[in-house]
Coordinates of C-alpha atoms and ligand atoms in Angstrom, one line a residue:
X1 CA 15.8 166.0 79.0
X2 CA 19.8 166.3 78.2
X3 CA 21.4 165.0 81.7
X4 CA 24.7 164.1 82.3
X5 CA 25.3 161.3 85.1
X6 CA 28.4 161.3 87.2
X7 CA 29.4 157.9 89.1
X8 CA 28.2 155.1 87.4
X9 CA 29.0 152.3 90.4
X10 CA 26.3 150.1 91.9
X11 CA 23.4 152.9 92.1
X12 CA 24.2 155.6 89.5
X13 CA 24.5 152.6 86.6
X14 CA 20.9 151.3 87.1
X15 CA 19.5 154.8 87.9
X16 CA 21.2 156.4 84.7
X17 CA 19.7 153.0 82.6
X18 CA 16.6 154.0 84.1
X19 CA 16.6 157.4 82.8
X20 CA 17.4 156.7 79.2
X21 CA 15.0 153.7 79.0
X22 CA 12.5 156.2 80.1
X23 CA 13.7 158.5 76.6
X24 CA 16.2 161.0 78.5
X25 CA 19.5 161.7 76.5
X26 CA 21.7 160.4 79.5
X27 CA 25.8 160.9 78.8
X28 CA 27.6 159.2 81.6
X29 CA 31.0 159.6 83.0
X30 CA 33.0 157.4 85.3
X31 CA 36.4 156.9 86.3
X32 CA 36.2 153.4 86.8
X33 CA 32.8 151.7 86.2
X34 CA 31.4 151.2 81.8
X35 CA 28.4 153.1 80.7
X36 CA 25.0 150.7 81.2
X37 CA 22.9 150.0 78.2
X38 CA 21.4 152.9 76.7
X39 CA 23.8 155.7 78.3
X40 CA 26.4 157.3 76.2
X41 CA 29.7 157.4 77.4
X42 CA 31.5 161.3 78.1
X43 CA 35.4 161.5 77.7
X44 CA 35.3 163.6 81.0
X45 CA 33.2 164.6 84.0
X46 CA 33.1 168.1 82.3
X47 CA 32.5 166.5 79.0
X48 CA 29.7 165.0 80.5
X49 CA 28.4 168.0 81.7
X50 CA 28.5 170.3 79.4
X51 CA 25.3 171.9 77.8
X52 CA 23.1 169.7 79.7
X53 CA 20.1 170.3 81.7
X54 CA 20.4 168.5 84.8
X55 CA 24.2 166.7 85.6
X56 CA 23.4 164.2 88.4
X57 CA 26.0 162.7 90.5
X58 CA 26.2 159.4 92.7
X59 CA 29.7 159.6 94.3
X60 CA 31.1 157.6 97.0
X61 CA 31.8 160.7 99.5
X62 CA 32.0 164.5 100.4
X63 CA 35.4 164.6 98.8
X64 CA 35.2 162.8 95.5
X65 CA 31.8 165.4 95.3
X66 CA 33.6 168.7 95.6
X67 CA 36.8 167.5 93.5
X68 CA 33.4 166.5 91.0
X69 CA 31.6 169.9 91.6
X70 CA 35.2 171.5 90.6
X71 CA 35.4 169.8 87.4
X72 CA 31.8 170.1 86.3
X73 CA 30.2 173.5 87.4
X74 CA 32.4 175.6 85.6
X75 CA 31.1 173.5 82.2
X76 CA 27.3 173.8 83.2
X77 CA 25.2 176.0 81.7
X78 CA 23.6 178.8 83.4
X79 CA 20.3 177.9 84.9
X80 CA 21.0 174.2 84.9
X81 CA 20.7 171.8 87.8
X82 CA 23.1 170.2 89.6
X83 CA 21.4 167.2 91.0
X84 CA 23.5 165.3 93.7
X85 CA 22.1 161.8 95.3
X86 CA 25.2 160.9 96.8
X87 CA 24.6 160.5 100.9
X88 CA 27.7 162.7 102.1
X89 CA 28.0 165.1 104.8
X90 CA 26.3 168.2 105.1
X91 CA 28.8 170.4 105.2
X92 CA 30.3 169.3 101.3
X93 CA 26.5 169.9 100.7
X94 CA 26.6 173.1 101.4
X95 CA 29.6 174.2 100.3
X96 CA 28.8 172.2 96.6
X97 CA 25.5 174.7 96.9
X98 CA 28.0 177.9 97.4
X99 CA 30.1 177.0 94.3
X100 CA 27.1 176.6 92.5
X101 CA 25.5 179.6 92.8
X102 CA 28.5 181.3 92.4
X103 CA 28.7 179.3 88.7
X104 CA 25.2 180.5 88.0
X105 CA 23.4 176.5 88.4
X106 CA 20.9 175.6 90.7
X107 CA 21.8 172.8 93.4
X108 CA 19.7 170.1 94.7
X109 CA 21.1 167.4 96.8
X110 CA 18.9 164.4 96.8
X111 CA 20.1 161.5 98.8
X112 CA 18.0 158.1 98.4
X113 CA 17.0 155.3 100.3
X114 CA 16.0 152.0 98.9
X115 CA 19.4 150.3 97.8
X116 CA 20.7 148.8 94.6
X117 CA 17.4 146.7 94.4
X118 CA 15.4 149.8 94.6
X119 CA 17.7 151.6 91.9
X120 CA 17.6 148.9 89.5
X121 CA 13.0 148.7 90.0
X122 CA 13.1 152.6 89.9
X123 CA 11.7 152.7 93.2
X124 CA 13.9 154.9 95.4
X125 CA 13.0 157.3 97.7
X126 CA 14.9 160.7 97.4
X127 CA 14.9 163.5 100.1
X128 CA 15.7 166.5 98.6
X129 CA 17.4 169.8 100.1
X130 CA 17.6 173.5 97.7
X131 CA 15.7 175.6 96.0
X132 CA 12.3 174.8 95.3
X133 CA 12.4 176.0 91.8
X134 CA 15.4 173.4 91.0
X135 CA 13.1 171.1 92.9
X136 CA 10.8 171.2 90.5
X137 CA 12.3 170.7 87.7
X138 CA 13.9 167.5 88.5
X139 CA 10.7 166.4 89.6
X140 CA 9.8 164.1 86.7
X141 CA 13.4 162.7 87.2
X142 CA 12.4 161.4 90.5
X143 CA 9.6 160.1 89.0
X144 CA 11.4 157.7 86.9
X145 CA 14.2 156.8 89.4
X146 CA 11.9 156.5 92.4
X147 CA 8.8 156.6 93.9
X148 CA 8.4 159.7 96.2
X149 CA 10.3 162.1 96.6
X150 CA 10.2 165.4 99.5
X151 CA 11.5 168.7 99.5
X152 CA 13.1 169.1 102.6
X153 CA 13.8 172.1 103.1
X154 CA 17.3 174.6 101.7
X155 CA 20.5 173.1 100.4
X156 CA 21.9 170.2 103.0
X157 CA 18.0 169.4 104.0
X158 CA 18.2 166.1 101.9
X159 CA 21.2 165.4 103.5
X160 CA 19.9 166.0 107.1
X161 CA 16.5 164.1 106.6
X162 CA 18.4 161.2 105.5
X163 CA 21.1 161.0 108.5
X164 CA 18.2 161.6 111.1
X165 CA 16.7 158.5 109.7
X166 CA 19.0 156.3 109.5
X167 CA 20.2 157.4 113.3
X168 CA 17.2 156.2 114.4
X169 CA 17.3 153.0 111.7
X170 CA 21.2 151.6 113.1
X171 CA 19.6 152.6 117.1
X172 CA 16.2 150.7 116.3
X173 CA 17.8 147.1 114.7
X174 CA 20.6 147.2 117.6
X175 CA 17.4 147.6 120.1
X176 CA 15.5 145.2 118.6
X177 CA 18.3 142.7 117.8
X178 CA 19.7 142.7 121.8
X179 CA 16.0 142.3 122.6
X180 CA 15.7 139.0 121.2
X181 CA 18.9 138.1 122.4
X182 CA 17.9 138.9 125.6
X183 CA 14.5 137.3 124.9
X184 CA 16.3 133.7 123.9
X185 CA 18.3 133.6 127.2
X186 CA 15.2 134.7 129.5
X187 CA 13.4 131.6 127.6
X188 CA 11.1 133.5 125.7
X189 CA 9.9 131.7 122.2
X190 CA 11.3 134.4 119.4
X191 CA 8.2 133.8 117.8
X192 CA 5.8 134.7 120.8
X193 CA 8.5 137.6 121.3
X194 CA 7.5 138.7 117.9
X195 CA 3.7 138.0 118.3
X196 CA 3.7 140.8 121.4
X197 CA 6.1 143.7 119.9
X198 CA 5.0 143.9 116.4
X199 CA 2.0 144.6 117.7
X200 CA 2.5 146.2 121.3
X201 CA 4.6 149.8 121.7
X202 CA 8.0 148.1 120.9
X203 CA 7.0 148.0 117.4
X204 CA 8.8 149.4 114.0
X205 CA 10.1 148.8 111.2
X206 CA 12.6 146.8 111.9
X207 CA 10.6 144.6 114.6
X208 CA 7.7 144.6 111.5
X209 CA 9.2 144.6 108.3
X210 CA 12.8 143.4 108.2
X211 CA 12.6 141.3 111.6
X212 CA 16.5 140.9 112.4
X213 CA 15.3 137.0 113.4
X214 CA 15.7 134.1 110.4
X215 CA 12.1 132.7 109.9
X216 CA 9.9 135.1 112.0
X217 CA 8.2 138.2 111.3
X218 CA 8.7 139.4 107.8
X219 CA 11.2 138.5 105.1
X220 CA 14.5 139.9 105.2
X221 CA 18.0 139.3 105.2
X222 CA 18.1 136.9 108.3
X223 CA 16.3 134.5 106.3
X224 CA 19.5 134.5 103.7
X225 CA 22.1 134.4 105.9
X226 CA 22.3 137.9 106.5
X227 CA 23.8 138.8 103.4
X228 CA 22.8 142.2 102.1
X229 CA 20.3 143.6 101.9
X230 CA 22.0 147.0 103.4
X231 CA 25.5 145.8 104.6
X232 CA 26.4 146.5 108.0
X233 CA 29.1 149.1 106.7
X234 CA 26.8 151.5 104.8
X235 CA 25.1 151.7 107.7
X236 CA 28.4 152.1 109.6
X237 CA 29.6 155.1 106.9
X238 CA 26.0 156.9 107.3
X239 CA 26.2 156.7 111.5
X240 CA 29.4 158.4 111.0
X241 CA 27.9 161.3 108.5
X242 CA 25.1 161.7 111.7
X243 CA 28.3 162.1 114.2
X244 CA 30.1 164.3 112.3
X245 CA 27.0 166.5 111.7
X246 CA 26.3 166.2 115.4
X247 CA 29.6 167.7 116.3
X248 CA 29.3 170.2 113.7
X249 CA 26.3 171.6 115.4
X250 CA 26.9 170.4 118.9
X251 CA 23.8 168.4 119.2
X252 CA 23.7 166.0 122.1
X253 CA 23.2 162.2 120.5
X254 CA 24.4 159.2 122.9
X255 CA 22.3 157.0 121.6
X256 CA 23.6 157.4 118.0
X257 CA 27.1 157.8 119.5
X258 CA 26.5 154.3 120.9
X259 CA 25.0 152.7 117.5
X260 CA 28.2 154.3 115.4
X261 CA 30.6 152.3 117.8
X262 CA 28.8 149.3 117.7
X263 CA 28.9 149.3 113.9
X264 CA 32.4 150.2 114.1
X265 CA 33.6 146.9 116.6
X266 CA 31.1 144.9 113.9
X267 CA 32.4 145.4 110.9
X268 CA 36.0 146.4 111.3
X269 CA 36.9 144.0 114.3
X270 CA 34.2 141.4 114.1
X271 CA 33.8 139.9 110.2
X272 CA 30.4 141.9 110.2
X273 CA 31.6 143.2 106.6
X274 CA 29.7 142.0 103.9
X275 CA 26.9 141.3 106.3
X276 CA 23.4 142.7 106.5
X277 CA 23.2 145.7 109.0
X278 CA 20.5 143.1 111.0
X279 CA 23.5 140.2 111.4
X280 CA 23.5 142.1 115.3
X281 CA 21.8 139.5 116.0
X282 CA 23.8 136.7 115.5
X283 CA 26.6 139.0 116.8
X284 CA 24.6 139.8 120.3
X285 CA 23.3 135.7 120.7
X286 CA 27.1 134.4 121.2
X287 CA 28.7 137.8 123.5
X288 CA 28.1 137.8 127.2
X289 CA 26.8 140.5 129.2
X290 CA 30.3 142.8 128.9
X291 CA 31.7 141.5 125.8
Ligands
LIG1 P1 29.9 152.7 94.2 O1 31.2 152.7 94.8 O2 29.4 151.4 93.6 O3 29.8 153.8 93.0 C1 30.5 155.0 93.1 C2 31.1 155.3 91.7 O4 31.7 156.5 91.6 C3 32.2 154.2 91.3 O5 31.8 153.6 90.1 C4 33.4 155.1 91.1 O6 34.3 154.6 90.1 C5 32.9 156.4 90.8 N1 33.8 157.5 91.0 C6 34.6 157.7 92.1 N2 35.3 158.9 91.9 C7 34.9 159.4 90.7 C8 35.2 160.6 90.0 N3 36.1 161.5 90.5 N4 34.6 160.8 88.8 C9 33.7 160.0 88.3 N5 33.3 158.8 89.0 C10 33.9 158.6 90.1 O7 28.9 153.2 95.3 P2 27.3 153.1 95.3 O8 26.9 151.9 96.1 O9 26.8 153.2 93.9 O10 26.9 154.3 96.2 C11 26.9 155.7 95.6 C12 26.3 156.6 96.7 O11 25.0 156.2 97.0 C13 27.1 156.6 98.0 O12 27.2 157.9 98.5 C14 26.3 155.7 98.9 O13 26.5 156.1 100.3 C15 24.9 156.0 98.4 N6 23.9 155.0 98.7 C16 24.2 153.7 98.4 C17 23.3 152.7 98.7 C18 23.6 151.2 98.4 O14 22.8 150.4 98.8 N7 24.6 150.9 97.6 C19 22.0 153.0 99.2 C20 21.7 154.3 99.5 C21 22.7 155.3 99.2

């Protein structure tokens, strides 16, 4: 396919390398970051855009997306897809969707978990939101970035799917990480701790895959000094998204309320920037009951 890729930073450069090595024409565009191997270079975002088949973007926020969606949409061909996997907040989703129809392109946004290491192995995950025709046809792009991807559901569904689960994610490791602190002062062995909840109800992901404590449970960040990994404030700028879309549709979520401050304290008060999202624990093992 003929794709143009917007936002070559830390996820969109191996992604777009990934796409060319798999025989894609890729023409990136950045304002900052160089074209990877493989990826020819646009003189503009429209530039980049023009005449292709699919333009994907990878942006840092809402904003940057709809200044983006401005500059490209009008280029785009009829018929063409406009494929965002930016996480940003629904609302810029849906109003990116609106222009595009209006420009005659189909939207998808596509947000993706599995990090820079899972962008560079072409094994992201993508939740996808839009029509299920445009769906389709990026398909095979998904295919060579990632592993699995779902339709969601309309334009903003990606979006959605992916806030719900990291909610739950930043709730789960602050859970699990006060646990074991709670665990180490009641005398409990962190190993015998792990021994009973990884495989009693207090299991999950966290507890069973990325165990927040260095040398238990599985390998993870805490067993490299917490360094990422998913830093604490990606996790921080996704909680946010979830709030903002909470208050957007007045949905009731303390616990995720809770979770956003707690990032917030950690990484803007407390050095937790830079940091794996599981360096909680460190953070809750030297604070008292009240601070
Ligand atoms: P990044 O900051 O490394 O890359 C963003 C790129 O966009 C930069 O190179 C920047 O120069 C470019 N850019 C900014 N404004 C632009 C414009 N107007 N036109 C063209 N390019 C522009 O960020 P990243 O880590 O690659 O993340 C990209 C997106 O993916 C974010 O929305 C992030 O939340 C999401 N994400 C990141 C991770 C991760 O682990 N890094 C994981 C999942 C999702």
């Amino acid at each position: 396919m003929n794709i143009g890729f917007i936002g070559l930073g830390n996820m969109g450069a191996p992604m777009a390398k990934n796409l060319a090595a798999a025989g894609h024409a890729v023409t990136g565009f950045d304002v900052a970051a160089p074209a990877p191997e493989g990826v020819q270079t646009g003189e503009s975002a429209a530039a980049a855009a023009a005449g292709q088949e699919v333009v994907i973007t990878m942006l840092p926020d809402g904003k940057i997306l709809r200044a983006v969606a401005g500059e490209v949409l009008p280029a785009m061909q009829k018929g063409a897809v406009l494929l965002d996997c930016s996480t940003v907040d629904v609302e810029s989703t849906r109003a990116v969707a609106e222009q595009a129809a209006r420009a005659g392109v189909l939207a998808v946004d596509a947000p993706v978990s599995g990090g820079v290491g899972g962008a560079e192995a072409g094994t992201l995950t993508f939740m996808a939101g839009g029509p299920a025709e445009a769906f389709e046809k990026v398909k095979p792009l998904f295919g060579v970035m990632g592993r699995k991807a779902v339709h969601c559901g309309d334009a903003g569904a990606g979006q959605a799917a992916k806030i719900c689960n990291n909610m739950i994610l930043g709730v789960t490791m602050i859970a699990t990480c006060e646990a074991f602190a709670l665990a180490d002062r009641l005398g409990l062995d962190r190993q015998k701790m792990h021994d009973v909840v990884s495989t009693s109800s207090g299991y999950s992901w966290v507890m069973n895959a990325y165990t927040p404590a260095p040398g238990i449970g599985a390998a993870s960040p805490a067993d490299n000094d917490y360094r990422p990994g998913f830093a604490a404030e990606l996790m921080l700028k996704d909680l946010r998204l979830a709030q903002q879309a909470a208050q957007a549709v007045d949905a009731d979520t303390p616990m995720g309320h809770s979770a956003m401050e707690l990032y917030e304290s950690f990484v803007e008060q407390e050095g937790g920037k830079g940091m794996d999202f599981s360096a909680m624990l460190p953070r809750f093992e030297k604070r008292r009951r009240g601070g």
